[in-house]
Tab-separated table of C-alpha atoms and ligand atoms in Angstrom:
chain	number	residue	atom	x	y	z
A	154	MET	CA	-115.991	-86.028	53.157
A	155	SER	CA	-119.696	-86.631	53.386
A	156	THR	CA	-120.832	-88.800	56.267
A	157	ALA	CA	-124.233	-89.493	54.731
A	158	LEU	CA	-125.325	-93.042	55.218
A	159	ILE	CA	-125.901	-94.647	51.887
A	160	ASP	CA	-126.985	-98.222	51.329
A	161	SER	CA	-124.063	-100.500	50.766
A	162	CYS	CA	-123.858	-101.922	47.295
A	163	PRO	CA	-125.418	-105.365	46.917
A	164	CYS	CA	-122.135	-107.054	46.031
A	165	ASN	CA	-121.122	-106.415	49.627
A	166	HIS	CA	-118.488	-103.824	48.702
A	167	SER	CA	-118.911	-100.663	50.690
A	168	THR	CA	-119.438	-97.485	48.770
A	169	GLU	CA	-117.102	-94.501	48.920
A	170	SER	CA	-119.284	-92.223	50.942
A	171	GLU	CA	-120.188	-94.655	53.655
A	172	ALA	CA	-119.100	-93.787	57.198
A	173	LEU	CA	-116.293	-95.870	58.615
A	174	PRO	CA	-118.282	-97.020	61.686
A	175	ILE	CA	-120.863	-98.584	59.353
A	176	ILE	CA	-118.171	-100.453	57.427
A	177	ALA	CA	-116.583	-101.494	60.703
A	178	ALA	CA	-119.895	-102.764	62.099
A	179	ARG	CA	-120.524	-104.821	58.979
A	180	LEU	CA	-116.992	-106.187	59.246
A	181	VAL	CA	-117.570	-107.351	62.805
A	182	VAL	CA	-120.625	-109.303	61.660
A	183	LYS	CA	-118.469	-110.893	58.977
A	184	PHE	CA	-115.804	-111.755	61.561
A	185	GLU	CA	-118.401	-113.514	63.648
A	186	ALA	CA	-119.624	-115.589	60.717
A	187	THR	CA	-116.055	-116.510	59.799
A	188	THR	CA	-115.343	-117.472	63.383
A	189	ARG	CA	-118.414	-119.730	63.510
A	190	GLU	CA	-117.271	-121.480	60.339
A	191	PHE	CA	-113.776	-121.807	61.711
A	192	VAL	CA	-114.964	-123.327	64.985
A	193	ALA	CA	-117.191	-125.806	63.154
A	194	ALA	CA	-114.582	-126.812	60.565
A	195	SER	CA	-112.538	-129.872	61.462
A	196	ASP	CA	-109.938	-129.133	58.789
A	197	GLN	CA	-109.026	-125.547	59.802
A	198	ASN	CA	-106.424	-124.486	62.308
A	199	LEU	CA	-105.825	-120.982	63.627
A	200	GLY	CA	-103.835	-120.109	60.517
A	201	HIS	CA	-107.047	-120.252	58.490
A	202	LEU	CA	-108.741	-117.790	60.811
A	203	GLU	CA	-105.744	-115.438	60.878
A	204	THR	CA	-105.632	-115.324	57.082
A	205	GLN	CA	-109.360	-114.805	56.621
A	206	ILE	CA	-109.733	-112.135	59.290
A	207	GLN	CA	-106.839	-110.229	57.778
A	208	GLN	CA	-108.283	-110.421	54.268
A	209	GLN	CA	-111.694	-109.283	55.451
A	210	ALA	CA	-110.256	-106.352	57.400
A	211	GLN	CA	-108.230	-105.134	54.435
A	212	GLU	CA	-110.973	-102.962	52.914
A	213	LEU	CA	-111.672	-101.190	56.194
A	214	LEU	CA	-107.977	-100.484	56.662
A	215	ARG	CA	-107.699	-99.292	53.075
A	216	GLN	CA	-110.588	-96.897	53.442
A	217	ALA	CA	-109.428	-95.574	56.794
A	218	THR	CA	-106.011	-94.882	55.313
A	219	GLU	CA	-107.411	-93.334	52.152
A	220	ARG	CA	-109.652	-90.989	54.110
A	221	GLY	CA	-106.806	-89.989	56.377
A	222	ALA	CA	-104.625	-89.303	53.359
A	223	GLN	CA	-107.369	-87.188	51.797
A	224	GLN	CA	-107.855	-85.132	54.970
A	225	LYS	CA	-104.147	-84.473	55.206
A	226	ALA	CA	-104.051	-83.506	51.518
A	227	ASP	CA	-106.968	-81.115	52.025
A	228	GLN	CA	-105.181	-79.400	54.897
A	229	THR	CA	-101.794	-79.040	53.264
A	230	PRO	CA	-101.040	-75.330	52.755
A	231	PRO	CA	-100.508	-74.302	49.107
A	232	ARG	CA	-96.780	-73.752	49.458
A	233	CYS	CA	-93.916	-75.106	47.375
A	234	PRO	CA	-92.442	-78.138	49.181
A	235	GLY	CA	-89.030	-77.162	47.837
A	236	CYS	CA	-88.793	-73.485	48.804
A	237	GLN	CA	-91.948	-72.734	50.825
A	238	GLN	CA	-92.992	-70.034	48.340
A	239	GLU	CA	-96.764	-69.560	48.061
A	240	LEU	CA	-97.980	-71.284	44.877
A	241	THR	CA	-99.860	-69.454	42.145
A	242	ARG	CA	-102.287	-70.522	39.378
A	243	ARG	CA	-103.765	-73.033	41.795
A	244	SER	CA	-106.369	-75.637	40.889
A	245	ALA	CA	-107.959	-78.455	42.891
A	246	ASP	CA	-109.072	-82.080	42.526
A	247	HIS	CA	-106.144	-83.600	40.690
A	248	ALA	CA	-106.599	-87.320	41.319
A	249	ARG	CA	-103.704	-89.628	41.982
A	250	THR	CA	-103.797	-93.370	42.638
A	251	PHE	CA	-100.951	-95.175	44.366
A	252	GLU	CA	-100.282	-98.530	45.967
A	253	SER	CA	-100.390	-98.676	49.767
A	254	ARG	CA	-99.922	-101.264	52.489
A	255	PHE	CA	-103.674	-101.986	52.192
A	256	GLY	CA	-104.217	-101.764	48.434
A	257	PRO	CA	-104.634	-98.892	45.961
A	258	LEU	CA	-105.559	-95.457	47.356
A	259	THR	CA	-106.910	-92.553	45.345
A	260	ILE	CA	-106.696	-89.001	46.595
A	261	LYS	CA	-107.488	-85.627	45.080
A	262	ARG	CA	-105.031	-82.868	45.671
A	263	ALA	CA	-104.317	-79.278	44.727
A	264	ARG	CA	-101.746	-78.168	42.222
A	265	GLY	CA	-99.990	-74.857	41.904
A	266	TYR	CA	-97.053	-73.206	40.218
A	267	CYS	CA	-93.915	-72.141	42.070
A	268	ARG	CA	-92.510	-69.007	40.469
A	269	ARG	CA	-89.232	-69.407	42.278
A	270	CYS	CA	-88.611	-73.056	41.285
A	271	HIS	CA	-90.386	-72.654	37.906
A	272	GLN	CA	-92.249	-75.886	38.519
A	273	TRP	CA	-95.740	-77.217	39.004
A	274	ARG	CA	-96.094	-78.571	42.536
A	275	PHE	CA	-98.430	-80.867	44.461
A	276	PRO	CA	-97.783	-79.917	48.109
A	277	ALA	CA	-99.917	-82.818	49.389
A	278	ASP	CA	-97.655	-85.385	47.742
A	279	ALA	CA	-94.677	-84.119	49.691
A	280	ALA	CA	-96.679	-83.958	52.922
A	281	LEU	CA	-97.751	-87.595	52.468
A	282	GLY	CA	-94.266	-88.811	51.542
A	283	LEU	CA	-95.166	-89.771	47.967
A	284	GLU	CA	-92.449	-89.595	45.389
A	285	GLU	CA	-93.012	-87.638	42.224
A	286	THR	CA	-92.626	-90.446	39.751
A	287	ALA	CA	-93.351	-93.659	41.654
A	288	GLY	CA	-96.783	-94.712	42.785
A	289	TYR	CA	-96.039	-96.195	46.190
A	290	SER	CA	-96.847	-95.157	49.733
A	291	PRO	CA	-93.948	-94.781	52.188
A	292	ALA	CA	-94.756	-98.144	53.831
A	293	VAL	CA	-94.597	-99.906	50.446
A	294	GLN	CA	-91.374	-98.048	49.601
A	295	GLU	CA	-89.894	-99.419	52.813
A	296	MET	CA	-91.117	-102.942	52.119
A	297	ALA	CA	-89.526	-102.924	48.669
A	298	ALA	CA	-86.226	-101.658	50.083
A	299	LEU	CA	-86.189	-104.192	52.871
A	300	VAL	CA	-87.111	-107.365	50.995
A	301	VAL	CA	-84.839	-106.663	48.042
A	302	SER	CA	-81.897	-105.905	50.314
A	303	LYS	CA	-82.461	-109.209	52.082
A	304	MET	CA	-83.127	-111.638	49.244
A	305	PRO	CA	-83.038	-112.040	45.456
A	306	VAL	CA	-85.745	-110.029	43.674
A	307	GLY	CA	-87.564	-113.060	42.295
A	308	GLU	CA	-88.051	-114.493	45.769
A	309	ALA	CA	-88.736	-111.069	47.255
A	310	THR	CA	-91.810	-110.620	45.047
A	311	ALA	CA	-93.335	-113.867	46.264
A	312	VAL	CA	-92.385	-113.383	49.919
A	313	LEU	CA	-93.752	-109.844	49.972
A	314	GLU	CA	-97.085	-110.904	48.541
A	315	ARG	CA	-97.305	-113.917	50.829
A	316	LEU	CA	-96.616	-111.948	53.995
A	317	THR	CA	-98.314	-108.628	53.307
A	318	GLY	CA	-100.630	-109.138	50.355
A	319	VAL	CA	-98.823	-106.336	48.502
A	320	LYS	CA	-98.380	-107.345	44.870
A	321	LEU	CA	-95.380	-105.828	43.121
A	322	PRO	CA	-94.181	-107.457	39.892
A	323	ARG	CA	-90.516	-108.371	39.895
A	324	ALA	CA	-89.358	-105.540	37.633
A	325	THR	CA	-91.357	-102.955	39.575
A	326	LEU	CA	-90.034	-104.188	42.901
A	327	ASP	CA	-86.487	-104.115	41.582
A	328	ARG	CA	-86.922	-100.554	40.291
A	329	GLU	CA	-88.484	-99.324	43.537
A	330	ALA	CA	-85.739	-100.917	45.660
A	331	ARG	CA	-83.082	-99.272	43.507
A	332	ARG	CA	-84.838	-95.938	43.837
A	333	GLN	CA	-84.815	-96.315	47.620
A	334	GLY	CA	-81.174	-97.400	47.470
A	335	GLN	CA	-80.267	-94.260	45.577
A	336	ARG	CA	-82.131	-92.227	48.150
A	337	ALA	CA	-80.157	-94.048	50.865
A	338	GLN	CA	-76.942	-93.239	49.061
A	339	GLU	CA	-77.786	-89.554	48.883
A	340	LEU	CA	-78.864	-89.441	52.529
A	341	ARG	CA	-75.648	-91.205	53.530
A	342	ARG	CA	-73.652	-88.608	51.628
A	343	GLN	CA	-75.453	-85.787	53.441
A	344	LEU	CA	-75.065	-87.437	56.856
A	345	ASP	CA	-71.352	-88.083	56.271
A	346	GLN	CA	-70.843	-84.507	55.187
A	347	LYS	CA	-72.578	-83.121	58.261
A	348	THR	CA	-70.625	-85.472	60.521
A	349	THR	CA	-67.219	-84.585	59.130
A	350	GLN	CA	-68.075	-80.897	59.314
A	351	GLY	CA	-68.864	-81.389	62.998
A	352	LEU	CA	-72.524	-80.462	62.574
A	353	VAL	CA	-73.803	-83.697	64.117
A	354	PRO	CA	-72.870	-84.866	67.606
A	355	ALA	CA	-71.297	-88.323	67.836
A	356	LEU	CA	-73.717	-91.221	68.251
A	357	GLN	CA	-72.908	-91.941	71.872
A	358	PRO	CA	-74.592	-89.306	73.969
A	359	GLU	CA	-73.952	-90.942	77.343
A	360	LEU	CA	-71.205	-89.525	79.486
A	361	THR	CA	-67.969	-91.356	79.032
A	362	LEU	CA	-66.413	-91.758	82.429
A	363	GLU	CA	-63.660	-94.142	81.439
A	364	PRO	CA	-61.367	-93.341	78.518
A	365	TYR	CA	-61.903	-95.785	75.661
A	366	GLN	CA	-60.119	-97.015	72.543
A	367	MET	CA	-61.733	-97.022	69.110
A	368	VAL	CA	-61.052	-100.139	67.045
A	369	ILE	CA	-61.217	-99.840	63.244
A	370	GLN	CA	-61.023	-102.860	60.975
A	371	ILE	CA	-60.664	-102.745	57.216
A	372	ASP	CA	-60.955	-105.373	54.494
A	373	ALA	CA	-62.094	-105.925	50.927
A	374	TRP	CA	-63.777	-108.729	49.023
A	375	ASN	CA	-64.835	-109.550	45.513
A	376	ILE	CA	-68.283	-109.650	44.026
A	377	ARG	CA	-69.277	-110.928	40.667
A	378	GLU	CA	-71.045	-108.706	38.285
A	379	ARG	CA	-73.235	-109.220	35.264
A	380	ASP	CA	-72.231	-106.188	33.209
A	381	ASP	CA	-70.551	-108.371	30.598
A	382	TRP	CA	-72.973	-111.242	30.662
A	383	GLY	CA	-73.697	-112.592	27.246
A	384	ARG	CA	-70.661	-110.835	25.819
A	385	THR	CA	-68.097	-113.334	27.032
A	386	GLN	CA	-67.455	-114.965	23.650
A	387	ALA	CA	-67.299	-111.652	21.818
A	388	LEU	CA	-64.818	-110.266	24.329
A	389	ARG	CA	-62.658	-113.394	24.262
A	390	ARG	CA	-62.484	-113.251	20.456
A	391	LYS	CA	-61.009	-109.780	20.854
A	392	GLY	CA	-58.475	-111.225	23.279
A	393	LYS	CA	-60.117	-109.619	26.303
A	394	GLU	CA	-61.039	-111.546	29.382
A	395	PRO	CA	-64.380	-110.214	30.650
A	396	GLU	CA	-63.901	-108.635	34.032
A	397	ARG	CA	-66.536	-109.890	36.375
A	398	TRP	CA	-65.104	-109.530	39.808
A	399	HIS	CA	-65.108	-106.208	41.526
A	400	TRP	CA	-63.948	-105.068	44.915
A	401	VAL	CA	-66.273	-104.197	47.710
A	402	TYR	CA	-64.440	-102.211	50.363
A	403	THR	CA	-65.580	-102.748	53.910
A	404	GLY	CA	-64.832	-101.416	57.336
A	405	THR	CA	-66.210	-101.660	60.810
A	406	CYS	CA	-65.537	-99.664	63.944
A	407	PHE	CA	-66.437	-100.043	67.591
A	408	ARG	CA	-65.441	-98.854	71.004
A	409	LEU	CA	-63.393	-101.350	72.938
A	410	ASP	CA	-65.594	-100.815	75.985
A	411	HIS	CA	-68.613	-101.900	73.933
A	412	ARG	CA	-67.235	-105.389	73.772
A	413	GLY	CA	-68.901	-107.907	76.044
A	414	GLN	CA	-70.256	-111.415	76.376
A	415	THR	CA	-73.652	-112.992	75.997
A	416	ALA	CA	-75.105	-115.007	78.870
A	417	GLY	CA	-73.796	-118.074	77.068
A	418	GLY	CA	-70.253	-116.656	76.998
A	419	ARG	CA	-70.223	-115.726	73.300
A	420	PRO	CA	-68.236	-112.524	72.666
A	421	VAL	CA	-70.387	-109.682	71.311
A	422	ILE	CA	-69.950	-106.060	70.379
A	423	THR	CA	-73.013	-104.148	71.476
A	424	GLN	CA	-72.652	-101.132	69.210
A	425	ARG	CA	-70.760	-101.271	65.982
A	426	GLY	CA	-70.598	-99.185	62.815
A	427	PHE	CA	-70.433	-100.766	59.363
A	428	VAL	CA	-69.326	-99.474	55.990
A	429	ALA	CA	-69.426	-101.333	52.675
A	430	THR	CA	-68.964	-99.605	49.343
A	431	ARG	CA	-68.269	-100.100	45.684
A	432	GLN	CA	-66.896	-96.570	45.429
A	433	GLY	CA	-63.300	-97.669	45.738
A	434	ILE	CA	-60.714	-96.918	48.403
A	435	ASP	CA	-61.579	-93.213	48.323
A	436	GLY	CA	-65.223	-93.991	49.041
A	437	LEU	CA	-64.290	-96.277	51.907
A	438	ARG	CA	-61.870	-93.747	53.382
A	439	GLU	CA	-64.480	-90.982	53.595
A	440	GLN	CA	-67.373	-93.191	54.681
A	441	LEU	CA	-65.369	-95.031	57.320
A	442	HIS	CA	-63.984	-91.802	58.718
A	443	ALA	CA	-67.504	-90.384	59.096
A	444	GLU	CA	-68.742	-93.629	60.647
A	445	ALA	CA	-65.866	-93.699	63.151
A	446	LEU	CA	-66.613	-90.076	64.100
A	447	ARG	CA	-70.262	-90.949	64.652
A	448	ARG	CA	-69.222	-93.859	66.849
A	449	GLY	CA	-67.068	-91.626	69.032
A	450	LEU	CA	-63.623	-91.428	67.396
A	451	GLY	CA	-63.368	-87.753	68.334
A	452	GLN	CA	-63.762	-88.497	72.056
A	453	ALA	CA	-61.601	-91.658	72.057
A	454	ALA	CA	-58.404	-91.816	74.112
A	455	GLY	CA	-56.804	-93.644	71.198
A	456	ALA	CA	-57.542	-95.597	68.045
A	457	LEU	CA	-56.345	-98.881	66.630
A	458	VAL	CA	-56.503	-100.112	63.026
A	459	ILE	CA	-56.447	-103.894	62.533
A	460	ALA	CA	-56.180	-105.410	59.060
A	461	ASP	CA	-54.317	-107.837	56.848
A	462	GLY	CA	-51.120	-106.727	55.148
A	463	ALA	CA	-52.593	-105.009	52.064
A	464	VAL	CA	-50.660	-101.853	51.245
A	465	TRP	CA	-53.736	-99.752	50.418
A	466	ILE	CA	-55.132	-100.351	53.890
A	467	TRP	CA	-52.112	-98.934	55.714
A	468	ARG	CA	-52.006	-96.022	53.310
A	469	LEU	CA	-55.654	-95.309	54.065
A	470	ALA	CA	-54.935	-95.590	57.812
A	471	ASP	CA	-51.943	-93.211	57.583
A	472	ASP	CA	-54.018	-90.785	55.600
A	473	ARG	CA	-57.328	-90.753	57.486
A	474	PHE	CA	-56.450	-92.102	60.940
A	475	PRO	CA	-52.886	-90.828	61.369
A	476	GLU	CA	-53.064	-90.960	65.158
A	477	ALA	CA	-54.204	-94.577	65.219
A	478	ARG	CA	-51.923	-97.438	66.121
A	479	GLN	CA	-51.708	-100.165	63.450
A	480	ARG	CA	-51.880	-103.903	63.998
A	481	LEU	CA	-51.463	-106.734	61.523
A	482	ASP	CA	-54.213	-109.308	61.944
A	483	PHE	CA	-52.652	-112.147	63.952
A	484	TYR	CA	-54.032	-114.876	61.707
A	485	HIS	CA	-52.516	-113.275	58.636
A	486	ALA	CA	-49.145	-113.175	60.371
A	487	VAL	CA	-49.519	-116.871	61.192
A	488	GLN	CA	-50.322	-117.649	57.554
A	489	HIS	CA	-47.030	-116.072	56.535
A	490	LEU	CA	-45.172	-118.127	59.151
A	491	ALA	CA	-46.895	-121.219	57.780
A	492	ALA	CA	-45.715	-120.282	54.278
A	493	VAL	CA	-42.126	-120.417	55.566
A	494	GLY	CA	-42.894	-123.808	57.062
A	495	ARG	CA	-44.257	-125.131	53.775
A	496	ALA	CA	-41.146	-123.960	51.949
A	497	LEU	CA	-39.031	-125.887	54.454
A	498	TYR	CA	-41.099	-129.014	55.004
A	499	GLY	CA	-42.989	-129.470	51.731
A	500	GLU	CA	-45.377	-132.395	52.096
A	501	ASP	CA	-44.199	-133.273	55.610
A	502	LYS	CA	-47.282	-132.043	57.474
A	503	GLU	CA	-46.203	-133.392	60.846
A	504	GLY	CA	-42.783	-131.749	60.590
A	505	LEU	CA	-44.420	-128.478	59.594
A	506	LYS	CA	-46.816	-128.608	62.540
A	507	LYS	CA	-44.044	-129.330	65.026
A	508	TRP	CA	-41.926	-126.488	63.658
A	509	LEU	CA	-44.772	-123.973	63.485
A	510	LYS	CA	-46.375	-124.421	66.896
A	511	PRO	CA	-43.656	-122.908	69.125
A	512	LEU	CA	-43.185	-119.995	66.696
A	513	VAL	CA	-46.886	-119.124	66.756
A	514	LYS	CA	-46.777	-119.244	70.542
A	515	GLN	CA	-43.758	-116.953	70.610
A	516	LEU	CA	-45.392	-114.538	68.206
A	517	LYS	CA	-48.447	-114.360	70.419
A	518	ASN	CA	-46.806	-114.288	73.840
A	519	GLU	CA	-43.308	-112.929	73.268
A	520	SER	CA	-42.157	-110.804	70.376
A	521	ALA	CA	-42.175	-110.657	66.604
A	522	VAL	CA	-38.519	-109.546	66.629
A	523	LYS	CA	-37.564	-112.829	68.263
A	524	VAL	CA	-39.506	-114.844	65.687
A	525	VAL	CA	-38.019	-112.962	62.759
A	526	ARG	CA	-34.495	-113.414	64.172
A	527	GLN	CA	-34.991	-117.196	64.219
A	528	LEU	CA	-36.212	-117.158	60.643
A	529	GLU	CA	-33.159	-115.176	59.587
A	530	GLU	CA	-30.847	-117.681	61.272
A	531	LEU	CA	-32.706	-120.417	59.429
A	532	LEU	CA	-32.330	-118.631	56.118
A	533	ALA	CA	-28.572	-118.251	56.636
A	534	GLU	CA	-28.293	-122.047	56.823
A	535	LEU	CA	-30.199	-122.676	53.594
A	536	PRO	CA	-28.228	-123.032	50.357
A	537	SER	CA	-28.535	-119.661	48.607
A	538	GLY	CA	-30.438	-119.649	45.318
A	539	ALA	CA	-32.590	-122.629	46.335
A	540	PRO	CA	-36.342	-122.093	45.724
A	541	SER	CA	-37.034	-122.666	49.423
A	542	SER	CA	-34.559	-119.955	50.426
A	543	GLU	CA	-36.239	-117.506	48.063
A	544	ALA	CA	-39.646	-118.235	49.547
A	545	VAL	CA	-38.323	-117.915	53.104
A	546	ALA	CA	-36.613	-114.603	52.300
A	547	LYS	CA	-39.882	-113.251	50.883
A	548	GLU	CA	-41.835	-114.109	54.018
A	549	ILE	CA	-39.101	-112.663	56.263
A	550	ASN	CA	-39.378	-109.405	54.338
A	551	TYR	CA	-43.122	-109.381	54.835
A	552	LEU	CA	-42.869	-110.011	58.559
A	553	LYS	CA	-40.079	-107.446	59.013
A	554	GLU	CA	-42.113	-104.866	57.176
A	555	HIS	CA	-44.937	-105.376	59.667
A	556	GLU	CA	-42.786	-105.926	62.780
A	557	GLU	CA	-44.125	-102.778	64.420
A	558	ARG	CA	-47.661	-103.950	63.737
A	559	MET	CA	-47.236	-107.254	65.550
A	560	ASP	CA	-47.400	-106.077	69.174
A	561	TYR	CA	-49.561	-109.045	70.163
A	562	ARG	CA	-48.190	-109.505	73.667
A	563	ALA	CA	-48.866	-105.901	74.649
A	564	ALA	CA	-52.261	-106.080	72.956
A	565	ARG	CA	-53.299	-109.117	74.945
A	566	ARG	CA	-52.137	-107.520	78.180
A	567	ARG	CA	-54.312	-104.508	77.425
A	568	GLY	CA	-57.257	-106.693	76.490
A	569	GLU	CA	-57.266	-105.512	72.873
A	570	PRO	CA	-58.172	-107.704	69.900
A	571	ILE	CA	-55.265	-109.132	67.909
A	572	GLY	CA	-57.321	-110.367	64.962
A	573	SER	CA	-59.868	-108.905	62.611
A	574	GLY	CA	-62.609	-111.407	63.388
A	575	PRO	CA	-65.417	-108.822	63.403
A	576	ILE	CA	-64.692	-107.457	59.938
A	577	GLU	CA	-64.385	-110.922	58.498
A	578	SER	CA	-67.780	-111.846	59.834
A	579	THR	CA	-69.155	-108.639	58.279
A	580	CYS	CA	-67.709	-109.687	54.948
A	581	ARG	CA	-69.084	-113.169	55.245
A	582	GLN	CA	-72.577	-111.898	55.889
A	583	SER	CA	-72.536	-109.470	52.973
A	584	GLN	CA	-70.867	-111.948	50.671
A	585	CYS	CA	-73.456	-114.498	51.525
A	586	ARG	CA	-76.085	-111.983	50.473
A	587	PHE	CA	-74.335	-110.850	47.308
A	588	LYS	CA	-73.061	-114.160	46.098
A	589	ARG	CA	-76.438	-115.830	45.958
A	590	THR	CA	-77.407	-116.910	42.495
A	591	GLY	CA	-79.027	-114.253	40.384
A	592	GLN	CA	-78.077	-111.447	42.708
A	593	TYR	CA	-75.503	-109.508	40.775
A	594	TRP	CA	-76.432	-105.947	40.095
A	595	SER	CA	-74.687	-103.286	38.127
A	596	PRO	CA	-72.099	-101.111	39.945
A	597	VAL	CA	-74.798	-98.469	40.428
A	598	GLY	CA	-77.260	-101.037	41.710
A	599	ASP	CA	-74.684	-102.606	44.011
A	600	GLU	CA	-73.885	-99.316	45.672
A	601	ALA	CA	-77.584	-98.571	46.165
A	602	LEU	CA	-78.135	-102.003	47.666
A	603	LEU	CA	-75.080	-101.694	49.915
A	604	SER	CA	-76.294	-98.284	51.104
A	605	LEU	CA	-79.631	-99.771	52.124
A	606	GLU	CA	-77.937	-102.654	53.880
A	607	MET	CA	-75.716	-100.276	55.849
A	608	PHE	CA	-78.664	-98.122	56.965
A	609	TRP	CA	-80.229	-101.312	58.302
A	610	ARG	CA	-77.079	-102.611	59.974
A	611	ASN	CA	-76.160	-99.276	61.497
A	612	ASP	CA	-79.606	-98.821	63.045
A	613	ARG	CA	-80.350	-95.821	60.854
A	614	TRP	CA	-83.258	-97.324	58.952
A	615	HIS	CA	-85.648	-94.876	60.629
A	616	LEU	CA	-83.729	-91.958	59.118
A	617	LEU	CA	-84.587	-93.332	55.704
A	618	PHE	CA	-88.128	-94.345	56.612
A	619	PRO	CA	-89.213	-92.010	59.409
A	620	HIS	CA	-92.467	-93.928	59.988
A	621	SER	CA	-90.432	-96.921	61.213
A	622	ARG	CA	-89.386	-96.755	64.834
A	623	PRO	CA	-85.702	-96.598	65.719
A	624	SER	CA	-84.531	-100.014	66.823
A	625	ASP	CA	-82.688	-100.724	70.041
A	626	PRO	CA	-79.018	-100.914	69.091
A	627	SER	CA	-78.167	-103.061	72.113
A	628	LYS	CA	-80.284	-105.852	70.590
A	629	ASN	CA	-78.067	-106.139	67.538
B	141	ZN	ZN1	-90.344	-73.536	44.992
């Protein structure tokens, strides 16, 4: 880069070859003028000054970044970014323009051919973190991923421009976020693979003096999808009901000794792993297993799976966490008791309440066996074949099937959770995000979006965007 001092162009734009200190000095003069106007203006508050100073500084920031990018490009060795092979048939000065945090940047870089990969390569692009096909700097890639995983695309476009000045049309933003989501998905796959092969140490490096339990909670919820939108009538004419609801499988895991309280007495879990996937039960099983390993399953004194009564969940637990104890979520058990009550009392809400209360207490403080025995005695007194007796028998079967999983008294004595509150709050948060109007993606898009969300929630965002600093997990 030449540092020759050339007159600035009369329109007040600085020219390419001007030295940064000159641009900076001119900017300071501008700041001072703006400040004088601001001080004199009766209708401006600090917000006006903040906005103007930022806008005026933009060109200096853009140029500083562009020059830095060019210097790095110039110094990048002519090796293949894929295989490190020295490139042949090299030529220089291939210009590329891309969008950055501070506006469009143009750099010139070298190109060469890799005889091993049989491809033309631009080593500088890889060194700068530019993708082959998309024209965005790493900071803009991160912005797109973050805003789209937090809000509907239409809003994201406006919010992004308002807060950062970066203008990405809706379709472009959507495409870039998906691209980042797919990258997240691939990185997740690699991380999970390394974890399950024992190549990565568990997340908790501190010495564990006290033995701890690992709690794993599993659930699933529905999201609506737009794959059949506009085809509803056509499908119905063929006698098919368009399928629009699809399962998202979720899990969370945490160490019992990472449970605590805020200053205000609210229960919190300081470090917790999250999984959410559209890749079915198989996807959940593998991802949750890897997440639990990362959170210290391998070093745990024991593990505990808490969930509702869905068959697939216990199958998954038997399969992937065979050593773990299993517990039926207390509130699900209570719902089944209440179903017995409704069969007996019908519309008599007071009667139902009076009947249910002591049973719930017994279930919590005494034993499930005792509760089930009372229900069986009750059933024996009902006229056989009556609809109420059928309903009661069904609920007794359910409770008997899970008798072993209703060790609530022992759980409470050991200070273990009896309900799956944490996973349900995970679901609520994600559902809230997914169920907002206009936010239904395709299955592929959903998985990409979920991957991004999980990198964020699991404090692994910096693995995806290395320029961002790792966050403090205790602040979650
Ligand atoms: Zn190569």
